[in-house]
mmCIF file with all atom_site columns, C-alpha atoms in Angstrom:
data_model
loop_
_atom_site.group_PDB
_atom_site.id
_atom_site.type_symbol
_atom_site.label_atom_id
_atom_site.label_alt_id
_atom_site.label_comp_id
_atom_site.label_asym_id
_atom_site.label_entity_id
_atom_site.label_seq_id
_atom_site.pdbx_PDB_ins_code
_atom_site.Cartn_x
_atom_site.Cartn_y
_atom_site.Cartn_z
_atom_site.occupancy
_atom_site.B_iso_or_equiv
_atom_site.pdbx_formal_charge
_atom_site.auth_seq_id
_atom_site.auth_comp_id
_atom_site.auth_asym_id
_atom_site.auth_atom_id
_atom_site.pdbx_PDB_model_num
ATOM 1   C CA . LEU A 1 1   ? 23.355 -52.060 24.460  1.00 85.00 ? 12  LEU A CA 1
ATOM 2   C CA . LYS A 1 2   ? 21.198 -49.825 26.907  1.00 88.00 ? 13  LYS A CA 1
ATOM 3   C CA . VAL A 1 3   ? 20.658 -53.099 28.961  1.00 89.00 ? 14  VAL A CA 1
ATOM 4   C CA . ASP A 1 4   ? 23.886 -53.910 29.121  1.00 90.00 ? 15  ASP A CA 1
ATOM 5   C CA . PRO A 1 5   ? 27.081 -52.089 27.508  1.00 86.00 ? 16  PRO A CA 1
ATOM 6   C CA . ARG A 1 6   ? 29.726 -54.687 27.837  1.00 89.00 ? 17  ARG A CA 1
ATOM 7   C CA . HIS A 1 7   ? 28.014 -56.787 25.647  1.00 90.00 ? 18  HIS A CA 1
ATOM 8   C CA . VAL A 1 8   ? 30.263 -58.075 23.050  1.00 93.00 ? 19  VAL A CA 1
ATOM 9   C CA . GLU A 1 9   ? 27.665 -59.080 20.606  1.00 92.00 ? 20  GLU A CA 1
ATOM 10  C CA . SER A 1 10  ? 25.495 -56.128 20.728  1.00 93.00 ? 21  SER A CA 1
ATOM 11  C CA . ASN A 1 11  ? 28.640 -54.451 20.076  1.00 92.00 ? 22  ASN A CA 1
ATOM 12  C CA . ILE A 1 12  ? 29.740 -56.171 17.254  1.00 94.00 ? 23  ILE A CA 1
ATOM 13  C CA . PHE A 1 13  ? 26.747 -56.061 15.794  1.00 95.00 ? 24  PHE A CA 1
ATOM 14  C CA . LEU A 1 14  ? 26.550 -52.586 16.079  1.00 95.00 ? 25  LEU A CA 1
ATOM 15  C CA . ALA A 1 15  ? 29.195 -51.783 14.657  1.00 94.00 ? 26  ALA A CA 1
ATOM 16  C CA . MET A 1 16  ? 28.106 -53.718 11.426  1.00 94.00 ? 27  MET A CA 1
ATOM 17  C CA . VAL A 1 17  ? 25.239 -51.689 11.326  1.00 94.00 ? 28  VAL A CA 1
ATOM 18  C CA . TYR A 1 18  ? 27.315 -48.589 11.653  1.00 94.00 ? 29  TYR A CA 1
ATOM 19  C CA . ARG A 1 19  ? 29.437 -49.382 9.115   1.00 92.00 ? 30  ARG A CA 1
ATOM 20  C CA . HIS A 1 20  ? 26.811 -50.349 7.062   1.00 91.00 ? 31  HIS A CA 1
ATOM 21  C CA . GLN A 1 21  ? 25.639 -47.193 6.991   1.00 92.00 ? 32  GLN A CA 1
ATOM 22  C CA . ARG A 1 22  ? 28.888 -46.180 6.686   1.00 91.00 ? 33  ARG A CA 1
ATOM 23  C CA . GLN A 1 23  ? 29.573 -44.375 9.729   1.00 94.00 ? 34  GLN A CA 1
ATOM 24  C CA . ALA A 1 24  ? 33.271 -45.437 9.746   1.00 94.00 ? 35  ALA A CA 1
ATOM 25  C CA . ASP A 1 25  ? 34.315 -43.423 13.337  1.00 95.00 ? 36  ASP A CA 1
ATOM 26  C CA . LYS A 1 26  ? 31.244 -45.130 15.198  1.00 96.00 ? 37  LYS A CA 1
ATOM 27  C CA . ALA A 1 27  ? 32.134 -48.791 13.597  1.00 95.00 ? 38  ALA A CA 1
ATOM 28  C CA . LEU A 1 28  ? 35.420 -48.417 15.201  1.00 95.00 ? 39  LEU A CA 1
ATOM 29  C CA . GLU A 1 29  ? 34.408 -47.079 18.310  1.00 96.00 ? 40  GLU A CA 1
ATOM 30  C CA . CYS A 1 30  ? 32.239 -49.964 18.298  1.00 95.00 ? 41  CYS A CA 1
ATOM 31  C CA . TYR A 1 31  ? 34.502 -52.813 17.336  1.00 96.00 ? 42  TYR A CA 1
ATOM 32  C CA . ARG A 1 32  ? 37.501 -51.512 19.358  1.00 96.00 ? 43  ARG A CA 1
ATOM 33  C CA . ARG A 1 33  ? 34.919 -51.337 22.577  1.00 95.00 ? 44  ARG A CA 1
ATOM 34  C CA . ALA A 1 34  ? 33.839 -55.043 21.972  1.00 95.00 ? 45  ALA A CA 1
ATOM 35  C CA . ALA A 1 35  ? 37.426 -56.344 21.364  1.00 95.00 ? 46  ALA A CA 1
ATOM 36  C CA . TRP A 1 36  ? 38.572 -54.355 24.813  1.00 96.00 ? 47  TRP A CA 1
ATOM 37  C CA . LEU A 1 37  ? 35.595 -56.664 26.217  1.00 94.00 ? 48  LEU A CA 1
ATOM 38  C CA . ASP A 1 38  ? 37.030 -59.500 24.837  1.00 95.00 ? 49  ASP A CA 1
ATOM 39  C CA . PRO A 1 39  ? 40.228 -59.359 23.658  1.00 94.00 ? 50  PRO A CA 1
ATOM 40  C CA . ARG A 1 40  ? 39.690 -63.011 21.831  1.00 96.00 ? 51  ARG A CA 1
ATOM 41  C CA . GLU A 1 41  ? 36.852 -61.915 19.708  1.00 95.00 ? 52  GLU A CA 1
ATOM 42  C CA . PRO A 1 42  ? 38.111 -62.408 16.091  1.00 95.00 ? 53  PRO A CA 1
ATOM 43  C CA . ARG A 1 43  ? 35.263 -60.626 14.652  1.00 95.00 ? 54  ARG A CA 1
ATOM 44  C CA . SER A 1 44  ? 36.142 -57.288 16.190  1.00 96.00 ? 55  SER A CA 1
ATOM 45  C CA . PHE A 1 45  ? 39.628 -57.487 14.813  1.00 96.00 ? 56  PHE A CA 1
ATOM 46  C CA . THR A 1 46  ? 38.315 -58.226 11.164  1.00 96.00 ? 57  THR A CA 1
ATOM 47  C CA . GLY A 1 47  ? 35.613 -55.380 11.373  1.00 96.00 ? 58  GLY A CA 1
ATOM 48  C CA . MET A 1 48  ? 37.990 -53.017 12.392  1.00 96.00 ? 59  MET A CA 1
ATOM 49  C CA . ALA A 1 49  ? 40.437 -54.290 9.145   1.00 96.00 ? 60  ALA A CA 1
ATOM 50  C CA . GLY A 1 50  ? 37.885 -53.758 6.854   1.00 95.00 ? 61  GLY A CA 1
ATOM 51  C CA . VAL A 1 51  ? 37.079 -50.563 8.396   1.00 96.00 ? 62  VAL A CA 1
ATOM 52  C CA . HIS A 1 52  ? 40.630 -49.596 7.900   1.00 96.00 ? 63  HIS A CA 1
ATOM 53  C CA . GLU A 1 53  ? 41.356 -51.209 4.471   1.00 95.00 ? 64  GLU A CA 1
ATOM 54  C CA . GLN A 1 54  ? 38.013 -48.708 2.830   1.00 93.00 ? 65  GLN A CA 1
ATOM 55  C CA . ARG A 1 55  ? 39.713 -45.770 4.591   1.00 94.00 ? 66  ARG A CA 1
ATOM 56  C CA . ASN A 1 56  ? 43.444 -46.935 3.173   1.00 94.00 ? 67  ASN A CA 1
ATOM 57  C CA . GLU A 1 57  ? 44.497 -46.956 6.247   1.00 95.00 ? 68  GLU A CA 1
ATOM 58  C CA . LEU A 1 58  ? 46.302 -50.492 5.370   1.00 95.00 ? 69  LEU A CA 1
ATOM 59  C CA . ASP A 1 59  ? 48.927 -50.483 7.966   1.00 96.00 ? 70  ASP A CA 1
ATOM 60  C CA . LEU A 1 60  ? 45.859 -50.182 10.966  1.00 96.00 ? 71  LEU A CA 1
ATOM 61  C CA . ALA A 1 61  ? 44.233 -52.626 8.582   1.00 96.00 ? 72  ALA A CA 1
ATOM 62  C CA . ARG A 1 62  ? 47.063 -55.527 8.570   1.00 96.00 ? 73  ARG A CA 1
ATOM 63  C CA . GLU A 1 63  ? 47.808 -54.506 12.424  1.00 97.00 ? 74  GLU A CA 1
ATOM 64  C CA . ALA A 1 64  ? 43.743 -55.972 12.634  1.00 96.00 ? 75  ALA A CA 1
ATOM 65  C CA . VAL A 1 65  ? 44.180 -58.540 10.670  1.00 96.00 ? 76  VAL A CA 1
ATOM 66  C CA . GLU A 1 66  ? 46.799 -59.931 12.341  1.00 97.00 ? 77  GLU A CA 1
ATOM 67  C CA . LYS A 1 67  ? 44.994 -59.715 15.701  1.00 96.00 ? 78  LYS A CA 1
ATOM 68  C CA . ALA A 1 68  ? 42.687 -61.279 14.138  1.00 96.00 ? 79  ALA A CA 1
ATOM 69  C CA . LEU A 1 69  ? 44.733 -64.232 12.535  1.00 96.00 ? 80  LEU A CA 1
ATOM 70  C CA . ALA A 1 70  ? 47.146 -64.509 16.525  1.00 96.00 ? 81  ALA A CA 1
ATOM 71  C CA . ILE A 1 71  ? 43.330 -65.433 17.566  1.00 96.00 ? 82  ILE A CA 1
ATOM 72  C CA . GLY A 1 72  ? 42.022 -67.683 14.885  1.00 94.00 ? 83  GLY A CA 1
ATOM 73  C CA . PRO A 1 73  ? 44.819 -68.516 12.511  1.00 94.00 ? 84  PRO A CA 1
ATOM 74  C CA . ASP A 1 74  ? 42.797 -70.489 9.822   1.00 94.00 ? 85  ASP A CA 1
ATOM 75  C CA . ASN A 1 75  ? 40.030 -67.494 10.742  1.00 95.00 ? 86  ASN A CA 1
ATOM 76  C CA . PRO A 1 76  ? 38.453 -67.013 6.963   1.00 96.00 ? 87  PRO A CA 1
ATOM 77  C CA . THR A 1 77  ? 37.156 -63.552 7.226   1.00 96.00 ? 88  THR A CA 1
ATOM 78  C CA . ALA A 1 78  ? 40.789 -62.348 8.262   1.00 96.00 ? 89  ALA A CA 1
ATOM 79  C CA . LEU A 1 79  ? 42.467 -64.376 5.226   1.00 97.00 ? 90  LEU A CA 1
ATOM 80  C CA . VAL A 1 80  ? 40.450 -62.959 2.714   1.00 97.00 ? 91  VAL A CA 1
ATOM 81  C CA . LEU A 1 81  ? 41.282 -59.439 4.420   1.00 97.00 ? 92  LEU A CA 1
ATOM 82  C CA . ARG A 1 82  ? 44.770 -59.981 4.211   1.00 97.00 ? 93  ARG A CA 1
ATOM 83  C CA . ALA A 1 83  ? 44.860 -61.744 0.219   1.00 97.00 ? 94  ALA A CA 1
ATOM 84  C CA . ARG A 1 84  ? 43.133 -58.106 -0.020  1.00 96.00 ? 95  ARG A CA 1
ATOM 85  C CA . LEU A 1 85  ? 45.868 -56.274 0.841   1.00 97.00 ? 96  LEU A CA 1
ATOM 86  C CA . HIS A 1 86  ? 48.563 -58.480 -0.337  1.00 97.00 ? 97  HIS A CA 1
ATOM 87  C CA . ARG A 1 87  ? 46.904 -57.427 -3.737  1.00 96.00 ? 98  ARG A CA 1
ATOM 88  C CA . ARG A 1 88  ? 46.575 -53.419 -2.979  1.00 95.00 ? 99  ARG A CA 1
ATOM 89  C CA . ALA A 1 89  ? 50.401 -54.069 -2.446  1.00 95.00 ? 100 ALA A CA 1
ATOM 90  C CA . GLY A 1 90  ? 50.865 -55.524 -5.910  1.00 95.00 ? 101 GLY A CA 1
ATOM 91  C CA . GLU A 1 91  ? 51.561 -59.228 -4.234  1.00 96.00 ? 102 GLU A CA 1
ATOM 92  C CA . HIS A 1 92  ? 49.125 -61.281 -6.359  1.00 97.00 ? 103 HIS A CA 1
ATOM 93  C CA . ALA A 1 93  ? 50.968 -64.536 -6.314  1.00 97.00 ? 104 ALA A CA 1
ATOM 94  C CA . GLU A 1 94  ? 50.822 -63.758 -2.152  1.00 97.00 ? 105 GLU A CA 1
ATOM 95  C CA . ALA A 1 95  ? 47.505 -62.905 -2.258  1.00 97.00 ? 106 ALA A CA 1
ATOM 96  C CA . ALA A 1 96  ? 46.461 -66.081 -4.820  1.00 97.00 ? 107 ALA A CA 1
ATOM 97  C CA . ALA A 1 97  ? 48.666 -68.289 -2.168  1.00 97.00 ? 108 ALA A CA 1
ATOM 98  C CA . ILE A 1 98  ? 46.688 -67.550 0.787   1.00 97.00 ? 109 ILE A CA 1
ATOM 99  C CA . LEU A 1 99  ? 42.877 -67.633 -1.516  1.00 97.00 ? 110 LEU A CA 1
ATOM 100 C CA . ARG A 1 100 ? 43.575 -70.839 -3.514  1.00 96.00 ? 111 ARG A CA 1
ATOM 101 C CA . PRO A 1 101 ? 44.193 -73.437 -0.036  1.00 96.00 ? 112 PRO A CA 1
ATOM 102 C CA . LEU A 1 102 ? 40.951 -70.945 1.455   1.00 96.00 ? 113 LEU A CA 1
ATOM 103 C CA . LEU A 1 103 ? 38.586 -71.966 -1.261  1.00 95.00 ? 114 LEU A CA 1
ATOM 104 C CA . ALA A 1 104 ? 39.224 -75.900 -0.852  1.00 94.00 ? 115 ALA A CA 1
ATOM 105 C CA . GLN A 1 105 ? 37.968 -75.790 2.658   1.00 93.00 ? 116 GLN A CA 1
ATOM 106 C CA . PRO A 1 106 ? 33.930 -75.801 3.884   1.00 93.00 ? 117 PRO A CA 1
ATOM 107 C CA . ILE A 1 107 ? 33.347 -71.807 4.258   1.00 93.00 ? 118 ILE A CA 1
ATOM 108 C CA . ASN A 1 108 ? 30.070 -70.143 4.192   1.00 91.00 ? 119 ASN A CA 1
ATOM 109 C CA . ASP A 1 109 ? 28.880 -68.852 1.011   1.00 90.00 ? 120 ASP A CA 1
ATOM 110 C CA . GLU A 1 110 ? 29.333 -65.064 2.075   1.00 89.00 ? 121 GLU A CA 1
ATOM 111 C CA . THR A 1 111 ? 33.198 -65.917 2.297   1.00 92.00 ? 122 THR A CA 1
ATOM 112 C CA . ARG A 1 112 ? 33.495 -68.241 -0.494  1.00 94.00 ? 123 ARG A CA 1
ATOM 113 C CA . PHE A 1 113 ? 32.167 -65.672 -2.898  1.00 92.00 ? 124 PHE A CA 1
ATOM 114 C CA . ARG A 1 114 ? 34.290 -62.750 -1.317  1.00 93.00 ? 125 ARG A CA 1
ATOM 115 C CA . ALA A 1 115 ? 37.464 -64.934 -1.674  1.00 96.00 ? 126 ALA A CA 1
ATOM 116 C CA . GLY A 1 116 ? 36.499 -66.118 -5.323  1.00 96.00 ? 127 GLY A CA 1
ATOM 117 C CA . PHE A 1 117 ? 36.240 -62.441 -6.439  1.00 96.00 ? 128 PHE A CA 1
ATOM 118 C CA . GLU A 1 118 ? 39.542 -61.716 -4.313  1.00 96.00 ? 129 GLU A CA 1
ATOM 119 C CA . LEU A 1 119 ? 41.032 -64.334 -6.230  1.00 97.00 ? 130 LEU A CA 1
ATOM 120 C CA . GLY A 1 120 ? 39.986 -63.950 -9.576  1.00 96.00 ? 131 GLY A CA 1
ATOM 121 C CA . ARG A 1 121 ? 41.411 -60.304 -9.490  1.00 96.00 ? 132 ARG A CA 1
ATOM 122 C CA . ASN A 1 122 ? 44.408 -61.680 -8.604  1.00 97.00 ? 133 ASN A CA 1
ATOM 123 C CA . LEU A 1 123 ? 45.025 -63.911 -11.188 1.00 97.00 ? 134 LEU A CA 1
ATOM 124 C CA . GLU A 1 124 ? 43.907 -61.571 -13.737 1.00 96.00 ? 135 GLU A CA 1
ATOM 125 C CA . ARG A 1 125 ? 47.059 -59.328 -12.527 1.00 96.00 ? 136 ARG A CA 1
ATOM 126 C CA . LEU A 1 126 ? 49.190 -62.402 -12.477 1.00 96.00 ? 137 LEU A CA 1
ATOM 127 C CA . GLY A 1 127 ? 48.113 -62.989 -16.191 1.00 95.00 ? 138 GLY A CA 1
ATOM 128 C CA . GLU A 1 128 ? 46.261 -66.171 -15.382 1.00 96.00 ? 139 GLU A CA 1
ATOM 129 C CA . TYR A 1 129 ? 43.153 -65.395 -17.322 1.00 95.00 ? 140 TYR A CA 1
ATOM 130 C CA . ASP A 1 130 ? 41.430 -68.469 -17.680 1.00 95.00 ? 141 ASP A CA 1
ATOM 131 C CA . ASP A 1 131 ? 41.714 -69.682 -14.061 1.00 96.00 ? 142 ASP A CA 1
ATOM 132 C CA . ALA A 1 132 ? 40.357 -65.865 -13.347 1.00 96.00 ? 143 ALA A CA 1
ATOM 133 C CA . PHE A 1 133 ? 37.549 -65.996 -15.364 1.00 96.00 ? 144 PHE A CA 1
ATOM 134 C CA . GLU A 1 134 ? 36.950 -69.413 -13.742 1.00 95.00 ? 145 GLU A CA 1
ATOM 135 C CA . ALA A 1 135 ? 37.089 -68.151 -9.973  1.00 96.00 ? 146 ALA A CA 1
ATOM 136 C CA . ILE A 1 136 ? 35.074 -65.208 -10.814 1.00 95.00 ? 147 ILE A CA 1
ATOM 137 C CA . ARG A 1 137 ? 32.383 -67.613 -12.554 1.00 94.00 ? 148 ARG A CA 1
ATOM 138 C CA . GLU A 1 138 ? 32.096 -70.005 -9.702  1.00 94.00 ? 149 GLU A CA 1
ATOM 139 C CA . ALA A 1 139 ? 31.933 -66.831 -6.900  1.00 94.00 ? 150 ALA A CA 1
ATOM 140 C CA . ASN A 1 140 ? 29.072 -65.303 -8.917  1.00 92.00 ? 151 ASN A CA 1
ATOM 141 C CA . ALA A 1 141 ? 27.463 -68.501 -8.668  1.00 92.00 ? 152 ALA A CA 1
ATOM 142 C CA . VAL A 1 142 ? 27.844 -68.662 -4.835  1.00 91.00 ? 153 VAL A CA 1
ATOM 143 C CA . HIS A 1 143 ? 27.228 -64.863 -4.499  1.00 89.00 ? 154 HIS A CA 1
ATOM 144 C CA . ALA A 1 144 ? 23.527 -66.138 -6.432  1.00 87.00 ? 155 ALA A CA 1
ATOM 145 C CA . ARG A 1 145 ? 22.776 -68.363 -3.715  1.00 84.00 ? 156 ARG A CA 1
ATOM 146 C CA . THR A 1 146 ? 23.561 -65.494 -0.731  1.00 78.00 ? 157 THR A CA 1
ATOM 147 C CA . PRO A 1 147 ? 20.699 -63.340 0.860   1.00 75.00 ? 158 PRO A CA 1
ATOM 148 C CA . SER A 1 148 ? 22.182 -59.975 -0.437  1.00 69.00 ? 159 SER A CA 1
ATOM 149 C CA . SER A 1 149 ? 21.859 -61.042 -3.571  1.00 69.00 ? 160 SER A CA 1
ATOM 150 C CA . ARG A 1 150 ? 18.302 -62.299 -3.099  1.00 68.00 ? 161 ARG A CA 1
ATOM 151 C CA . ALA A 1 151 ? 17.181 -58.710 -1.707  1.00 66.00 ? 162 ALA A CA 1
ATOM 152 C CA . VAL A 1 152 ? 17.706 -57.345 -5.721  1.00 64.00 ? 163 VAL A CA 1
ATOM 153 C CA . SER A 1 153 ? 14.340 -57.201 -6.996  1.00 67.00 ? 164 SER A CA 1
ATOM 154 C CA . THR A 1 154 ? 14.353 -58.553 -10.447 1.00 68.00 ? 165 THR A CA 1
ATOM 155 C CA . ARG A 1 155 ? 10.801 -57.756 -11.003 1.00 74.00 ? 166 ARG A CA 1
ATOM 156 C CA . ALA A 1 156 ? 12.063 -53.636 -10.706 1.00 73.00 ? 167 ALA A CA 1
ATOM 157 C CA . TRP A 1 157 ? 14.725 -54.178 -12.732 1.00 66.00 ? 168 TRP A CA 1
ATOM 158 C CA . MET A 1 158 ? 12.628 -55.744 -15.824 1.00 72.00 ? 169 MET A CA 1
ATOM 159 C CA . ARG A 1 159 ? 9.841  -52.674 -15.033 1.00 73.00 ? 170 ARG A CA 1
ATOM 160 C CA . LEU A 1 160 ? 12.859 -49.982 -15.278 1.00 69.00 ? 171 LEU A CA 1
ATOM 161 C CA . LEU A 1 161 ? 13.428 -51.996 -18.543 1.00 70.00 ? 172 LEU A CA 1
ATOM 162 C CA . GLY A 1 162 ? 10.160 -51.845 -20.012 1.00 70.00 ? 173 GLY A CA 1
ATOM 163 C CA . ASP A 1 163 ? 10.031 -48.299 -19.379 1.00 66.00 ? 174 ASP A CA 1
ATOM 164 C CA . ALA A 1 164 ? 12.926 -47.158 -21.147 1.00 65.00 ? 175 ALA A CA 1
ATOM 165 C CA . PRO A 1 165 ? 12.218 -45.809 -24.826 1.00 67.00 ? 176 PRO A CA 1
ATOM 166 C CA . ALA A 1 166 ? 12.332 -48.993 -27.295 1.00 72.00 ? 177 ALA A CA 1
ATOM 167 C CA . PHE A 1 167 ? 14.916 -49.689 -29.856 1.00 72.00 ? 178 PHE A CA 1
ATOM 168 C CA . THR A 1 168 ? 13.589 -49.557 -33.418 1.00 76.00 ? 179 THR A CA 1
ATOM 169 C CA . PRO A 1 169 ? 14.618 -50.636 -36.272 1.00 80.00 ? 180 PRO A CA 1
ATOM 170 C CA . GLU A 1 170 ? 13.878 -46.911 -37.147 1.00 79.00 ? 181 GLU A CA 1
ATOM 171 C CA . LEU A 1 171 ? 16.048 -45.428 -34.148 1.00 73.00 ? 182 LEU A CA 1
ATOM 172 C CA . LEU A 1 172 ? 18.970 -47.662 -34.970 1.00 73.00 ? 183 LEU A CA 1
ATOM 173 C CA . ALA A 1 173 ? 19.001 -46.991 -38.901 1.00 76.00 ? 184 ALA A CA 1
ATOM 174 C CA . ARG A 1 174 ? 19.389 -43.225 -37.906 1.00 75.00 ? 185 ARG A CA 1
ATOM 175 C CA . TRP A 1 175 ? 22.289 -44.151 -35.596 1.00 71.00 ? 186 TRP A CA 1
ATOM 176 C CA . ARG A 1 176 ? 23.842 -45.930 -38.880 1.00 62.00 ? 187 ARG A CA 1
ATOM 177 C CA . THR A 1 177 ? 23.822 -42.478 -40.702 1.00 62.00 ? 188 THR A CA 1
ATOM 178 C CA . ARG A 1 178 ? 26.159 -40.563 -38.752 1.00 60.00 ? 189 ARG A CA 1
ATOM 179 C CA . ALA A 1 179 ? 29.501 -41.123 -39.025 1.00 63.00 ? 190 ALA A CA 1
ATOM 180 C CA . PRO A 1 180 ? 32.010 -40.332 -36.121 1.00 60.00 ? 191 PRO A CA 1
ATOM 181 C CA . ALA A 1 181 ? 33.251 -36.809 -36.479 1.00 68.00 ? 192 ALA A CA 1
ATOM 182 C CA . ASP A 1 182 ? 36.639 -37.716 -36.798 1.00 71.00 ? 193 ASP A CA 1
ATOM 183 C CA . ASP A 1 183 ? 39.208 -40.905 -38.005 1.00 74.00 ? 194 ASP A CA 1
ATOM 184 C CA . ARG A 1 184 ? 38.786 -42.872 -34.946 1.00 75.00 ? 195 ARG A CA 1
ATOM 185 C CA . GLU A 1 185 ? 36.732 -45.808 -34.719 1.00 77.00 ? 196 GLU A CA 1
ATOM 186 C CA . ALA A 1 186 ? 33.120 -46.214 -33.660 1.00 75.00 ? 197 ALA A CA 1
ATOM 187 C CA . PRO A 1 187 ? 33.753 -46.961 -29.782 1.00 79.00 ? 198 PRO A CA 1
ATOM 188 C CA . ALA A 1 188 ? 32.270 -50.272 -28.721 1.00 83.00 ? 199 ALA A CA 1
ATOM 189 C CA . PHE A 1 189 ? 30.015 -50.861 -25.401 1.00 85.00 ? 200 PHE A CA 1
ATOM 190 C CA . LEU A 1 190 ? 30.219 -54.167 -23.522 1.00 84.00 ? 201 LEU A CA 1
ATOM 191 C CA . VAL A 1 191 ? 26.937 -54.459 -21.130 1.00 83.00 ? 202 VAL A CA 1
ATOM 192 C CA . GLY A 1 192 ? 25.892 -57.055 -18.753 1.00 74.00 ? 203 GLY A CA 1
#
């Protein structure tokens, strides 16, 4: 950008870096500059929509999503964002109606796993639990193939677990001898 401040792609990438660093104002500034330089670039508007949605500025997010969809009505990122905004408004059937056909199309893995998780959340709210579970299962399988998933070091996690105190039979036996302080049943913890 020092060489060419009018380079649209560089403005978008810098906005993405700022967004990753949670510097929303700077990200928005770069997205706006990119949109001003090239009003036909949908990533400027989807980026703005994402930042506004994270900041709970839902009207601004909707406005940016609609601008992205005016440029490209089939833009997968904008459609996922539109569905997310429907979910946040409690419009779960509308969100699912956007996401189901989107997931039937060839889209990249990053968008596919985001759409799948979003579909699962909406189906769960609609009471379609089996379909919600399947959408989340498929989204997890896709996510496992993405670069962001592979960035996690499983070796480091296993080392951390190895350093944890051992759950020996003696330790567990001591826990069983302690009764709850009142009449309530003991809590159950589900760990994944």
